[in-house]
XYZ file of C-alpha atoms in Angstrom:
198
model
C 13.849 -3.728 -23.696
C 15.723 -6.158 -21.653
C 16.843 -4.599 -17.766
C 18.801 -7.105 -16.445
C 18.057 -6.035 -13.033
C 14.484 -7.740 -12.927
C 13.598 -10.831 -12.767
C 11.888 -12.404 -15.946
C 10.482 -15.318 -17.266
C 11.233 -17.290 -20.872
C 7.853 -17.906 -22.594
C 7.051 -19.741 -25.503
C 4.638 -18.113 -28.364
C 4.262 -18.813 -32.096
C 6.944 -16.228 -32.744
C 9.584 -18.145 -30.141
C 10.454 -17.235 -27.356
C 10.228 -14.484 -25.158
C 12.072 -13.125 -22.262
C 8.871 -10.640 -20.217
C 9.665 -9.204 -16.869
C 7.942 -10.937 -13.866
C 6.130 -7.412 -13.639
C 4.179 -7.908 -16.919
C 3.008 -11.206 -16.004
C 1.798 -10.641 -12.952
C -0.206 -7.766 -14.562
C -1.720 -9.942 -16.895
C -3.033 -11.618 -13.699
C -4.443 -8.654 -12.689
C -1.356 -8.131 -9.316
C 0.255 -5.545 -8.640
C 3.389 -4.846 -6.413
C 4.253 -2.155 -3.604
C 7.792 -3.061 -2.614
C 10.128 -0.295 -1.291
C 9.465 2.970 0.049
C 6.783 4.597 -1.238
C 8.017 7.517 -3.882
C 6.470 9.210 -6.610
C 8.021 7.108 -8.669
C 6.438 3.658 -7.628
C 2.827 5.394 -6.897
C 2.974 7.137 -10.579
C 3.771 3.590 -12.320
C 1.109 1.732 -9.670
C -1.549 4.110 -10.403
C -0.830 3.587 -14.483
C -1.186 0.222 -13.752
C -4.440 0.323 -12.013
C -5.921 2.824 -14.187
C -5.064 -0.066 -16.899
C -6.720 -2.627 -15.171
C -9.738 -1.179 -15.130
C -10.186 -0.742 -18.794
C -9.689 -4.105 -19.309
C -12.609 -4.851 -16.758
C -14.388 -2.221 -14.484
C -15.767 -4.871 -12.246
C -12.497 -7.906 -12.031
C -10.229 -7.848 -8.859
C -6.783 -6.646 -8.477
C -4.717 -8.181 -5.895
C -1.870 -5.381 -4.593
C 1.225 -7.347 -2.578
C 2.941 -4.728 -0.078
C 6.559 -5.243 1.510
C 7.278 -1.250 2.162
C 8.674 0.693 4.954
C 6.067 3.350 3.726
C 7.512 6.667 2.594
C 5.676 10.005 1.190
C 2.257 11.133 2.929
C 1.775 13.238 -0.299
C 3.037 9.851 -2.972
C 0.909 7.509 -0.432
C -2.319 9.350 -0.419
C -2.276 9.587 -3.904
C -2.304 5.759 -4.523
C -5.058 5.787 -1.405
C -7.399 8.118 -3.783
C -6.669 6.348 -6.668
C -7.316 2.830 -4.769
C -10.787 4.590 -3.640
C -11.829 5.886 -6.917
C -11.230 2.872 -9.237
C -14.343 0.708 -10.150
C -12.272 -2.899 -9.198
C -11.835 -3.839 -6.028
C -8.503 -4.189 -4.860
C -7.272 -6.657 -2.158
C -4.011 -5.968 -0.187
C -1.990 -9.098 0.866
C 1.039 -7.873 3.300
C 4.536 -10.196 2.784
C 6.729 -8.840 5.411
C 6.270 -5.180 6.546
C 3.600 -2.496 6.139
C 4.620 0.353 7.605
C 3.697 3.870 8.129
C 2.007 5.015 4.253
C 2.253 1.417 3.371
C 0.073 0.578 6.355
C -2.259 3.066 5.345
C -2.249 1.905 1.651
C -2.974 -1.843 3.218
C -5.464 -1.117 5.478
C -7.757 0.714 2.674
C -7.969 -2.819 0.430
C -11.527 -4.553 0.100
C -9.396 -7.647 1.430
C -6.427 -7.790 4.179
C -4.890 -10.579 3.832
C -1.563 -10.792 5.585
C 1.121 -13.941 5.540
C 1.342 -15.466 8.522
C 5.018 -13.352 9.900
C 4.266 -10.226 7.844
C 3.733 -7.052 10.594
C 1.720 -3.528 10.337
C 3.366 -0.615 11.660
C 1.097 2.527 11.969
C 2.176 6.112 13.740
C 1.885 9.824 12.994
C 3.158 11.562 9.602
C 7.513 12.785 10.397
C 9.174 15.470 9.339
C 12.517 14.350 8.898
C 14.769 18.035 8.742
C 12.480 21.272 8.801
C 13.923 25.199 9.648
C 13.294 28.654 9.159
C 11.567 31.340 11.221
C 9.170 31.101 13.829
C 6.296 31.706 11.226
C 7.466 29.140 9.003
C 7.725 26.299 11.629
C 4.659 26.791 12.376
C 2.759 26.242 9.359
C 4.792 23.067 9.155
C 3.535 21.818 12.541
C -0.356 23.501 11.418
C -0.285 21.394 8.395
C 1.476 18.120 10.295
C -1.249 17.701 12.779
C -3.538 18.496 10.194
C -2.291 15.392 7.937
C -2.169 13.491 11.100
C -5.800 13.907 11.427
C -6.024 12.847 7.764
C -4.138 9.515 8.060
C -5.921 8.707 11.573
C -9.612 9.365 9.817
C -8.901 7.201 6.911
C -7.239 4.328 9.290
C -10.619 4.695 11.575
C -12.519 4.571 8.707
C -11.282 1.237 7.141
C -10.629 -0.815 10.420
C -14.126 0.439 12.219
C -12.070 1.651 15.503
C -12.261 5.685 16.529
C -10.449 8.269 16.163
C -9.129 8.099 19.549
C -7.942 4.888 19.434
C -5.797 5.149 16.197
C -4.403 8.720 17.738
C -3.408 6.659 20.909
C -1.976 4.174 19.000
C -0.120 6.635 16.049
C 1.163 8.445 18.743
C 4.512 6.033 19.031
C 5.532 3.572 16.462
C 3.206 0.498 16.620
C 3.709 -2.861 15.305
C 0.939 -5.111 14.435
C 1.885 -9.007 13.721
C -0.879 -10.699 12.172
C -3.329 -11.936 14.803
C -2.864 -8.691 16.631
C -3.996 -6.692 13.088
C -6.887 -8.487 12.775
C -7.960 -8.461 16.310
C -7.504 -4.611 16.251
C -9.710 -4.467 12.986
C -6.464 -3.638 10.493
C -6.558 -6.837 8.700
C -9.303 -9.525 7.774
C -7.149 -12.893 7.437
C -4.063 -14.757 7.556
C -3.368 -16.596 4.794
C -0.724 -20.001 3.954
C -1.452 -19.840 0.339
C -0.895 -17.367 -2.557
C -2.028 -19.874 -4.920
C -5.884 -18.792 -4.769
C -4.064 -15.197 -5.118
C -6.126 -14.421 -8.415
């Protein structure tokens, strides 16, 4: 059905032509997108996507753009497990921001590849409005440090640096740009070109 809030393309087939979303193409060339905050809603449809990619071929890469101010720990790790368990590996290219889950989610792909004035942003989970009794703020702030020692084990994981160094550096807001990602292990390359994207 046509949504005339996204983009699409005209193409031609023995039938006519065809108006198909931008989406559905770039499927078809095995890309993905992560753009926006990252909500149940855009992990659900990216890991029905994914899971769809690797019926049509177990073994073909899948190329994942990110421009996200992150969002859910819960929604993010999700796509993280998901990104993990599928049989295709997955490169992440960052255009524009990574931050916070998005980060994460970036950090995890077979390939970084970041454009050349797209930034990282890692720090520790948020709660944005919490209350209650004594008890009850507490196993919030059990289970917060808990997930940040989650997030900091999978960043140390994929970017070869320890522990201690992504819990120094989670500790405040920090912002990678390109050169510094790669030099701190978060990315692999910059890249010019999207045209070898495939």
């Amino acid at each position: 059905m046509y949504n005339p809030n996204e983009a699409s393309i005209i193409k031609e087939s023995s039938y006519g032509y065809h108006l198909i979303p931008i989406r559905d193409e770039m499927l078809s060339h095995r890309e993905v997108e992560l753009v926006g905050e990252v909500d149940a809603a855009t992990v659900n449809a990216l890991i029905r996507q994914l899971r769809h990619l690797q019926r049509q071929d177990p073994e073909a890469p899948v190329t994942l753009y990110i421009n996200s101010p992150g969002g859910s720990v819960d929604s993010g790790m999700a796509l993280y497990d998901v990104m993990q368990a599928v049989s295709c590996p997955i490169r992440t290219v960052c255009v524009g921001l990574a931050a916070s889950m998005a980060a994460l989610l970036f950090v995890s792909g077979a390939e970084r590849d970041m454009l050349p004035h797209s930034r990282l942003m890692i720090h520790d989970p948020l709660i944005v409005q919490t209350g209650g009794s004594a008890l009850r703020l507490k196993a919030v702030s059990d289970d917060l440090m808990e997930t940040r020692q989650i997030i900091a084990k999978v960043i140390a994981d994929h970017s070869g640096k320890s522990m201690e160094e992504i819990l120094a550096k989670t500790a405040n807001d920090s912002y990678f740009r390109a050169k510094d990602a790669i030099e701190f292990g978060l990315a692999d390359r910059i890249i010019t070109s999207l045209a070898d994207s495939r």
